[in-house]
Coordinates of C-alpha atoms and ligand atoms in Angstrom, one line a residue:
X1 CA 0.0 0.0 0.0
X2 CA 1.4 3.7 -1.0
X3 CA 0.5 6.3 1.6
X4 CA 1.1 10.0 0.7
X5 CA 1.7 11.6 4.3
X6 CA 3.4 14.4 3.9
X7 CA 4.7 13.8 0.3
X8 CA 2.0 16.0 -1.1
X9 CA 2.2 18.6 1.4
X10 CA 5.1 21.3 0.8
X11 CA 6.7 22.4 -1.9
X12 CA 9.4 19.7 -3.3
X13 CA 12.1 22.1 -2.5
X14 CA 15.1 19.3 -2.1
X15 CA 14.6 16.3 -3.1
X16 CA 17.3 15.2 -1.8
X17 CA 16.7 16.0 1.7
X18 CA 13.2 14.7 1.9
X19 CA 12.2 11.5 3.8
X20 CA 10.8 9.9 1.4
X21 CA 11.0 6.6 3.7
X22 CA 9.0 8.3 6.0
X23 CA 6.1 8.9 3.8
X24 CA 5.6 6.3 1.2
X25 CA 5.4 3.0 3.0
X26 CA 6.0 0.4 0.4
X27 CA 7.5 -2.8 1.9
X28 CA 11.0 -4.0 0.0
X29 CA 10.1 -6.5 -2.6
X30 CA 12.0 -7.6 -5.4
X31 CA 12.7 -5.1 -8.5
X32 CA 9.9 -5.0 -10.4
X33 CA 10.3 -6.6 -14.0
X34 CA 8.3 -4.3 -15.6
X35 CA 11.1 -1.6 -15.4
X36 CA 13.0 -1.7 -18.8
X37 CA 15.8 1.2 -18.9
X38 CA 17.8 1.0 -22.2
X39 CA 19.8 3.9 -21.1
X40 CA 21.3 5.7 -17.6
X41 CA 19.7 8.9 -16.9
X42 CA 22.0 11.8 -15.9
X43 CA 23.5 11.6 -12.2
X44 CA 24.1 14.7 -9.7
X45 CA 26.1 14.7 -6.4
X46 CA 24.1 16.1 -3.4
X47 CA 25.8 16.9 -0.4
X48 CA 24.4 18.2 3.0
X49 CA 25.9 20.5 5.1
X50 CA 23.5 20.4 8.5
X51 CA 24.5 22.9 10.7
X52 CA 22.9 27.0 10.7
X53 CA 24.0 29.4 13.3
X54 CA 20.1 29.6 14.5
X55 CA 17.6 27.8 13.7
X56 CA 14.7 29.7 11.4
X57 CA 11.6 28.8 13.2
X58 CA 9.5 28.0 9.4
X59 CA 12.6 25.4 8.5
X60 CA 12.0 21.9 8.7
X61 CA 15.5 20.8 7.0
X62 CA 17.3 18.6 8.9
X63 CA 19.6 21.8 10.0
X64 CA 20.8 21.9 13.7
X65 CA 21.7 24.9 15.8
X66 CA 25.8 24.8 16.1
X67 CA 26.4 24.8 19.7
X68 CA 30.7 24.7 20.1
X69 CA 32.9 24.7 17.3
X70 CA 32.4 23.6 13.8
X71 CA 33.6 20.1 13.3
X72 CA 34.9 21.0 9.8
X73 CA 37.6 19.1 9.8
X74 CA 35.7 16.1 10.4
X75 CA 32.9 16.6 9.0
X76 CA 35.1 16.9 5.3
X77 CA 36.3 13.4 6.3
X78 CA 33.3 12.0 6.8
X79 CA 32.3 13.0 3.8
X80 CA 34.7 11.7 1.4
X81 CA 34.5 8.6 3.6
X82 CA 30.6 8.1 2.8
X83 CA 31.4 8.6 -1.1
X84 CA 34.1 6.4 -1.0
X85 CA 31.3 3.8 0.4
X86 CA 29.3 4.8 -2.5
X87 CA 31.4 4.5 -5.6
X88 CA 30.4 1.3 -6.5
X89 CA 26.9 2.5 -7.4
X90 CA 27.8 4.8 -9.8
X91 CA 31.2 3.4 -11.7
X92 CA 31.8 4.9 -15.0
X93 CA 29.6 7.6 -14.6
X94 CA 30.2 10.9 -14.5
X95 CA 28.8 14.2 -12.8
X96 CA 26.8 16.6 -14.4
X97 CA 26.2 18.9 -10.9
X98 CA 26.6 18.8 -7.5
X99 CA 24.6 21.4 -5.0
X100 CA 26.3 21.6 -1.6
X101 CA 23.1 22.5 0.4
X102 CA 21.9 22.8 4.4
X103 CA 21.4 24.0 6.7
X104 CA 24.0 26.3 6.1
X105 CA 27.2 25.3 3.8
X106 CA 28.7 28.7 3.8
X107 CA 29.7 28.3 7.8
X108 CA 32.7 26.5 6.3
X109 CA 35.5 27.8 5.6
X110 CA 36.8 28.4 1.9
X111 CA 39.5 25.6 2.8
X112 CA 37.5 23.1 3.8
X113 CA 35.0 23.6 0.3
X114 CA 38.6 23.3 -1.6
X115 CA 40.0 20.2 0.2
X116 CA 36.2 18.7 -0.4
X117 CA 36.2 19.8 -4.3
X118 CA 40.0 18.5 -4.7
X119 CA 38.5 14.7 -2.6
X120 CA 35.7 14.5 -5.3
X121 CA 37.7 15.8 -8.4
X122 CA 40.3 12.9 -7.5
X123 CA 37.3 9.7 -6.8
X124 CA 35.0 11.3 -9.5
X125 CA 35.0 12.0 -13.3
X126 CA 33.2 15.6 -13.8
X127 CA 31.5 16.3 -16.9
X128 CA 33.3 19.7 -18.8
X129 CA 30.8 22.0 -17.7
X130 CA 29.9 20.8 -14.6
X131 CA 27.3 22.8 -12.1
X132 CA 28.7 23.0 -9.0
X133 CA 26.4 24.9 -6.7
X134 CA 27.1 26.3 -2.5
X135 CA 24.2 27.5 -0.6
X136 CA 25.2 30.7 1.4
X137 CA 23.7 32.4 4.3
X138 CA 24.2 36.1 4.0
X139 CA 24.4 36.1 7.8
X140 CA 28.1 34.0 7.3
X141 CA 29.6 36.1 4.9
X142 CA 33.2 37.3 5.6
X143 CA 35.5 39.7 3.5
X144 CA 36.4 38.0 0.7
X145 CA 34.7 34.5 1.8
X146 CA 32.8 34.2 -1.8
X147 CA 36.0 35.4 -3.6
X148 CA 37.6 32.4 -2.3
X149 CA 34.9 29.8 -2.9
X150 CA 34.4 30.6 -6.3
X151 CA 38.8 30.1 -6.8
X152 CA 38.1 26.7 -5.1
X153 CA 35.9 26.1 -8.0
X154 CA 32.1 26.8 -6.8
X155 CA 30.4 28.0 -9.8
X156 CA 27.0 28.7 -8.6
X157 CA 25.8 30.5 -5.3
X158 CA 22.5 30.2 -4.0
X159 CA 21.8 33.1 -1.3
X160 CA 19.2 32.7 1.3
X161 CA 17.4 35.9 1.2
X162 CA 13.6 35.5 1.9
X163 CA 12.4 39.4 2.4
X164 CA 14.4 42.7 2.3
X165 CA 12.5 44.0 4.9
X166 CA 14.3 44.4 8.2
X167 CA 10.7 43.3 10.1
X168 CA 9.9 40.6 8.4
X169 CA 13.1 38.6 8.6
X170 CA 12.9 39.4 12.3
X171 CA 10.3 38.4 12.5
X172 CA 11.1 34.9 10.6
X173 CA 14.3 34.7 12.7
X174 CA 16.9 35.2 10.0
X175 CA 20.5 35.9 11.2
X176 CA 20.7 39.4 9.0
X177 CA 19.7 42.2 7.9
X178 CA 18.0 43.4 4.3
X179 CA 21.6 45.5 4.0
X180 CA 23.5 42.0 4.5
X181 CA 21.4 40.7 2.2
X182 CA 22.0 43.2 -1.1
X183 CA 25.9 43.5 0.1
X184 CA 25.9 39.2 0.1
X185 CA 23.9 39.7 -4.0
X186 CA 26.4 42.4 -4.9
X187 CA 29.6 40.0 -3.4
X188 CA 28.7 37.8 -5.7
X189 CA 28.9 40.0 -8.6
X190 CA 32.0 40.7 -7.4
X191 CA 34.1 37.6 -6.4
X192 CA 32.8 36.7 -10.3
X193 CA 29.7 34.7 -10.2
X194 CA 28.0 35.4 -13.2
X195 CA 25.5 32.5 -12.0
X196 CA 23.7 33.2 -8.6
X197 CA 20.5 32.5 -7.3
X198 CA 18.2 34.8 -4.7
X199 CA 16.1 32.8 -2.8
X200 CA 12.8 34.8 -1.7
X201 CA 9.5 33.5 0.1
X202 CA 6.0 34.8 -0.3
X203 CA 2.9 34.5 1.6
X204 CA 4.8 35.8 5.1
X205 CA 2.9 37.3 8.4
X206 CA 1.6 40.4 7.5
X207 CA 2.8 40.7 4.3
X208 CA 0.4 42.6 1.3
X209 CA 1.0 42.6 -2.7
X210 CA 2.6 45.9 -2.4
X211 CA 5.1 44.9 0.2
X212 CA 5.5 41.5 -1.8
X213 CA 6.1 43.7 -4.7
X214 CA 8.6 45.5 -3.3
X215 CA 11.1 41.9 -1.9
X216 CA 10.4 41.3 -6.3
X217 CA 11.8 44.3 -7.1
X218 CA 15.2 44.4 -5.1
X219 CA 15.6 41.2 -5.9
X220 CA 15.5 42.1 -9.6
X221 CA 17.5 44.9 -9.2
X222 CA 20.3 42.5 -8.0
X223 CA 20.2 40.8 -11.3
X224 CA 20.7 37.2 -10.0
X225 CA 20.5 35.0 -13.1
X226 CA 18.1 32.7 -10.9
X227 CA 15.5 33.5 -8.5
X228 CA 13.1 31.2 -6.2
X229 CA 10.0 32.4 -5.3
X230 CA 9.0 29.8 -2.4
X231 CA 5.4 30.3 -0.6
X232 CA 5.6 30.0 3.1
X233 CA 4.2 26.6 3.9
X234 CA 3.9 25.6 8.0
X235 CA 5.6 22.5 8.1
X236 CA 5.3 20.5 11.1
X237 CA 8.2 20.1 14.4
X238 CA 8.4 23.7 13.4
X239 CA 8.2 27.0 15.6
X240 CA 6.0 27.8 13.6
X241 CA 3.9 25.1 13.7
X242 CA 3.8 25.1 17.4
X243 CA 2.6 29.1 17.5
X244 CA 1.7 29.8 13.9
X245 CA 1.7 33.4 12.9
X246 CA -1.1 34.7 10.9
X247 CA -0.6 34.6 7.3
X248 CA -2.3 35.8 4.1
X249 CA -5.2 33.3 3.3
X250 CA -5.2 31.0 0.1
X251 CA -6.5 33.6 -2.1
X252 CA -4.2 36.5 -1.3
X253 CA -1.5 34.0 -1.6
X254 CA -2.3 32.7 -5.2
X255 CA -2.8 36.2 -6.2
X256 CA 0.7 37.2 -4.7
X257 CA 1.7 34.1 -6.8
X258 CA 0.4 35.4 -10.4
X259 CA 1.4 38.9 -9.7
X260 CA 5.1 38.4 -9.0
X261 CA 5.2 35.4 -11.9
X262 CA 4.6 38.7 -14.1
X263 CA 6.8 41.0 -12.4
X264 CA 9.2 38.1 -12.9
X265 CA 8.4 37.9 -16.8
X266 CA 8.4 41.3 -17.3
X267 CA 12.2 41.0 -16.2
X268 CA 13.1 38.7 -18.1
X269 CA 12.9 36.0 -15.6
X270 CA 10.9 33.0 -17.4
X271 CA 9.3 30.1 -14.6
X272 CA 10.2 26.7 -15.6
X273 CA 9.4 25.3 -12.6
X274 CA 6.4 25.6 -9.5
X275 CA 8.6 28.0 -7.4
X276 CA 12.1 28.3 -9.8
X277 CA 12.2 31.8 -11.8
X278 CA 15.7 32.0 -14.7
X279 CA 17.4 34.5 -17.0
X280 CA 18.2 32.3 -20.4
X281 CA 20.5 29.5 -19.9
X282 CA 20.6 30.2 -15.8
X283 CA 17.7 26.9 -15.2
X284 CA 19.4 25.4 -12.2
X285 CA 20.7 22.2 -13.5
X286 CA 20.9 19.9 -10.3
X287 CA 17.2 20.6 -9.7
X288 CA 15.9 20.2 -12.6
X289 CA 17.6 16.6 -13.3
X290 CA 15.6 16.3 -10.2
X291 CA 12.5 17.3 -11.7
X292 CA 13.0 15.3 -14.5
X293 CA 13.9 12.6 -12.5
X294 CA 17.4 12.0 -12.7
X295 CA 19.7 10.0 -10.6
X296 CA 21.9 11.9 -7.7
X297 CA 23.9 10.1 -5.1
X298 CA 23.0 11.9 -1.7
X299 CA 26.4 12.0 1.1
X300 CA 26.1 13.8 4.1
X301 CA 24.0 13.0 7.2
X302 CA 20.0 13.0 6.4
X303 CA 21.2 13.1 2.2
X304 CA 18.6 10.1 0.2
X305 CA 19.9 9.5 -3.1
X306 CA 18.2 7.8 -6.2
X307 CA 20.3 5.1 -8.2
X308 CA 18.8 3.4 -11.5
X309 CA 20.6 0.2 -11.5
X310 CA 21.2 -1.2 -15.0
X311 CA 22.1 -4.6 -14.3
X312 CA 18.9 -5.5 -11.7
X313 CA 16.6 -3.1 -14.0
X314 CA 15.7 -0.7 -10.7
X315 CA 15.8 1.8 -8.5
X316 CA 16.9 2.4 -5.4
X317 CA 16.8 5.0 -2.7
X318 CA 19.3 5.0 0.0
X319 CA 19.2 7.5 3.0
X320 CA 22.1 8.2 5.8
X321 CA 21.8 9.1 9.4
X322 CA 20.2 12.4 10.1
X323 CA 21.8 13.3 13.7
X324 CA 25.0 15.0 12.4
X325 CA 27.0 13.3 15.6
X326 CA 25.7 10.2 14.5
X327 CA 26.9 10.3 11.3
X328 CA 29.7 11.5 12.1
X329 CA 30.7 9.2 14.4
X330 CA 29.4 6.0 11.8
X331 CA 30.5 7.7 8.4
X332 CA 33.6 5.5 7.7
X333 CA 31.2 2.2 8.3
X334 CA 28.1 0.5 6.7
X335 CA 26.4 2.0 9.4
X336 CA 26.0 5.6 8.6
X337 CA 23.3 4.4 6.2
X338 CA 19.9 5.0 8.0
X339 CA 17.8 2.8 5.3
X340 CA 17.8 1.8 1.5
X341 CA 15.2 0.1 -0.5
X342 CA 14.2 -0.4 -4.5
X343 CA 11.5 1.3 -6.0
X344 CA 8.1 -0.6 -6.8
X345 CA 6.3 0.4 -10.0
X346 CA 3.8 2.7 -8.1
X347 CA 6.2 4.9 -6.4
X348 CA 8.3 5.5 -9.5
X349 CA 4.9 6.0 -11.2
X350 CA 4.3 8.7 -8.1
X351 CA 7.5 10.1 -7.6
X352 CA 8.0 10.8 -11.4
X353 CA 4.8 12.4 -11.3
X354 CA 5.7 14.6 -7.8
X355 CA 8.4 16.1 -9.5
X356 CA 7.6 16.2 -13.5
X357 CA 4.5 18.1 -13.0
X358 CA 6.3 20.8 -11.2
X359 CA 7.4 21.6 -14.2
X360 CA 5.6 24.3 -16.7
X361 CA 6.7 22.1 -19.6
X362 CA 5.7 18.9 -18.0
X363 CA 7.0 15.9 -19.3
X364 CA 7.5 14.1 -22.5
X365 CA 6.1 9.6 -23.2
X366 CA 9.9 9.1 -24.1
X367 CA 11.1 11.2 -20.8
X368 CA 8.3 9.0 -18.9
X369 CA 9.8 5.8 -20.0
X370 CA 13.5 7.1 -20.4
X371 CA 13.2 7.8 -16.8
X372 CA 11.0 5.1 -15.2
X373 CA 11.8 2.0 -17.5
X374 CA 8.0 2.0 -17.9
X375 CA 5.8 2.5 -21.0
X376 CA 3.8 5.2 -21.2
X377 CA 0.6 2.9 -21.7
X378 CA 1.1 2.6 -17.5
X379 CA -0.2 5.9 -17.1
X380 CA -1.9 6.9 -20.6
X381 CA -5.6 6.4 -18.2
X382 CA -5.1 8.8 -15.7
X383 CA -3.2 10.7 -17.8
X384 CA -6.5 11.5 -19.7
X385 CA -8.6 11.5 -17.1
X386 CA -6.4 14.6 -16.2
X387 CA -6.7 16.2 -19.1
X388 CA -10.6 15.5 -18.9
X389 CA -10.3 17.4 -15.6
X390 CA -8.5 20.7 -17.5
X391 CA -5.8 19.9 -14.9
X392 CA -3.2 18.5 -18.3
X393 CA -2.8 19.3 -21.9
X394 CA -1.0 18.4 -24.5
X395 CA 1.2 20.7 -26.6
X396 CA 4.3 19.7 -29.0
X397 CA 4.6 16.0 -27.4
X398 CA 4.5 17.1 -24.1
X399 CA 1.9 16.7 -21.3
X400 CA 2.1 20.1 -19.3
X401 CA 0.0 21.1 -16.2
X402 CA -2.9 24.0 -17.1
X403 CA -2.8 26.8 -14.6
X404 CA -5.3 25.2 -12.8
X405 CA -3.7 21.8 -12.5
X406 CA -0.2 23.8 -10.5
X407 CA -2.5 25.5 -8.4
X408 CA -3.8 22.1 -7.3
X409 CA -0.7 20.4 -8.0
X410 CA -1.0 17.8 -5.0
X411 CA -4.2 17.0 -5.9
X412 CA -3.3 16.5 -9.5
X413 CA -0.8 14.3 -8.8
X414 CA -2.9 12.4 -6.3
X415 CA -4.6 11.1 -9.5
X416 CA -1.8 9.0 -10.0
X417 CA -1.5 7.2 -6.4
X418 CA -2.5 3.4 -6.8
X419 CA -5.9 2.2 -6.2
Ligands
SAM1 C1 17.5 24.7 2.9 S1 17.2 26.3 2.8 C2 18.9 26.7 2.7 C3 19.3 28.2 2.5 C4 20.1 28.8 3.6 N1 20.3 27.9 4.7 C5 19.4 30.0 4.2 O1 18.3 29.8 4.7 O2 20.0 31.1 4.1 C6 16.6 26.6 1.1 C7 15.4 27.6 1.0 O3 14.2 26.9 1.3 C8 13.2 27.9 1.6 N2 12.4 27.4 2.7 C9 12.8 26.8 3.8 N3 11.7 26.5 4.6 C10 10.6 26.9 3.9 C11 9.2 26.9 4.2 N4 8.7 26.4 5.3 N5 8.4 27.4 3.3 C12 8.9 27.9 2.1 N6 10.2 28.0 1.8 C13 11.0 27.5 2.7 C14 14.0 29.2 1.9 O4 13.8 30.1 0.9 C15 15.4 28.7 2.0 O5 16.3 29.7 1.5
SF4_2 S1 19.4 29.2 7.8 FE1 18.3 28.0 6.1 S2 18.6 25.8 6.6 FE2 19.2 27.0 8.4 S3 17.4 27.0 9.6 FE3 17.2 28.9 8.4 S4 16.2 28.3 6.5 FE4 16.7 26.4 7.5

């Protein structure tokens, strides 16, 4: 039996990150022989970084308050240890992108991200124009500190932003100021990203369309090649969720949604994806082979991976201990790995589905079977009864959600649970 749980609650923002273990309960059979992959899809390298200085009281990630020092040294060790645990799975491949995400990567030091990027280069064959993406807390930054990441060979920045008003990120416990925030954009212009994203969220206590606006617009003004433009969502075993604040209601929300997708067009900024917002040629590349339902390998503690295996026709999801003295303290042995199980047909099915739909182009029959190993006749029935619905359509090959089916995303995609 498939159970959704949480699953079709908030926004898919890491897939990586997400216990999917914890929400779809499908016992561990055999690999399914109805999964026929001709051809590996591309692979990504996730790696979690899961301490913040404070702990935002909206955030669910598995991010822990640093208390002492930063086990940096350690932690770096651990990680190479846990890919060197994983190689096997993914011989002969090589690396399109790898997103170093949190919690709060940018508490380490530009040394340690160099030692790291020097361990994979050396166990890992990159591709030529690899994406290779740090997640930075504008609350971390020191003089120079991006300057040096980007020498190590960082590529990409994605800077936590959420409003630039001083209030408001009091007021959702953020460890800076809106001043912090456009220095932390305007560092990155300057150490020589030409790739960075802003991320921005919508939907916040007392927050209006003007003053929603208004976050748009310095955003913009940054010119970040990338912006998400994440709703608020109250996620449980959060502050939050234990005294939640009051917050626009649904319609105010989806009307602060369509407003700032035009503000965002108008700029130049087309939306590929539910909450993901690019310049021309700036898509974010890990996520989307995400969203198209690549392969990544997931180290760090709390990372879940995704592995087509050619030679048993499958997939599998692995997931490592969450507890970040836990993992440290079992990286080096099979027992840093919290669980691991293969795919049956109906999760791929749903979990292709989770993530291709939160695209605006949809997906493609050869991208569904590419993909899943499954033919597109598995889903053709409730793929029409979708488009019977006005939730789907079709236009040149693909099957794209309608505006109605992303505003009900979870319940368009909870047309394809089993019955
Ligand atoms: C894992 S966080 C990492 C970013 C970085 N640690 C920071 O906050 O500065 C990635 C992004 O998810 C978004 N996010 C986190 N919790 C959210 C929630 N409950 N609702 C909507 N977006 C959320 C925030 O925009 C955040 O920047
Ligand atoms: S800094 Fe980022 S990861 Fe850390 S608690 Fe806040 S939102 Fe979560």
């Amino acid at each position: 039996m498939t159970a959704l749980g949480g699953l079709l609650g908030p926004p898919l923002l890491c897939p990586a990150i997400i216990p999917f273990a914890a929400t779809i309960a499908v016992p561990d059979l055999l690999p399914c022989a109805m999964h026929q992959f001709s051809q590996l899809p591309p692979l990504g390298l996730y790696i979690h970084f899961p301490w913040c200085v404070r702990k935002c009281p909206y955030c669910d990630f598995n991010s822990h308050e640093l208390r002492g020092e930063l086990a940096e040294t350690a932690y770096i060790n651990a990680l190479v240890d846990d890919l060197e645990q994983e190689l096997p799975r993914i011989w002969g491949r090589s690396v399109n992108s790898i997103f170093m995400g949190g919690g709060t990567p940018s508490l380490f030091s530009a040394d340690s991200i160099d030692h790291l990027l020097s361990a994979l280069r050396a166990r890992l064959t990159f591709s030529p124009n690899i994406e290779i993406t740090l997640e930075a807390n504008p609350g971390t930054m020191e003089q120079n500190r991006f300057a040096e990441f980007h020498a190590a060979g960082i590529n990409r920045l994605s800077i936590g932003v959420q409003s630039f008003q001083d209030g408001q990120l009091e007021r959702l416990g953020r460890i800076h100021s809106s001043k912090q925030a456009i220095m932390a954009a305007e560092a990155a212009h300057k150490a020589g990203f030409d790739n960075f994203n802003l991320d921005l969220m919508f939907a916040l206590p007392e927050q209006n369309r003007q003053t929603a606006r208004n976050d748009l617009s310095t955003a913009i003004s940054l010119s970040p090649g990338h912006i998400s433009y994440y709703q608020l969502t109250i996620e449980p075993n959060t502050l939050f969720h234990q005294r939640p604040p009051e917050l626009p209601d649904d319609d105010l929300a989806w009307a602060m949604q369509c407003e700032g997708q035009s503000q965002l067009a108008a700029a130049g900024y087309t939306q590929y994806e539910i909450s993901a917002y690019a310049q021309a040629d700036r898509q974010c590349r890990h996520n989307l082979n995400y969203w198209q339902f690549g392969d990544y390998l997931g180290i760090g503690a709390g990372a879940h991976d995704k592995i087509t295996d050619m030679a048993q026709q499958c997939i599998t999801r692995k997931w490592k201990l969450k507890h970040p003295d836990a993992y440290l303290d079992k990286a080096a042995t099979a027992r840093r790995v919290a669980g691991s199980r293969i795919l049956q047909t109906a999760d791929v099915t749903l979990e292709f589905m989770l993530n291709a739909l939160r695209l605006t182009h949809g997906f493609s029959a050869s991208m569904f079977q590419y993909h899943t190993g499954l033919s597109f006749s598995h889903i053709e029935e409730t793929v029409q009864k979708a488009e019977s619905k006005g939730w789907l359509y079709r236009n040149n090959g693909h099957i794209q959600p309608s505006e109605e089916g992303q505003r009900f995303h979870n319940d368009l995609v909870s047309l394809f649970l089993p019955t």
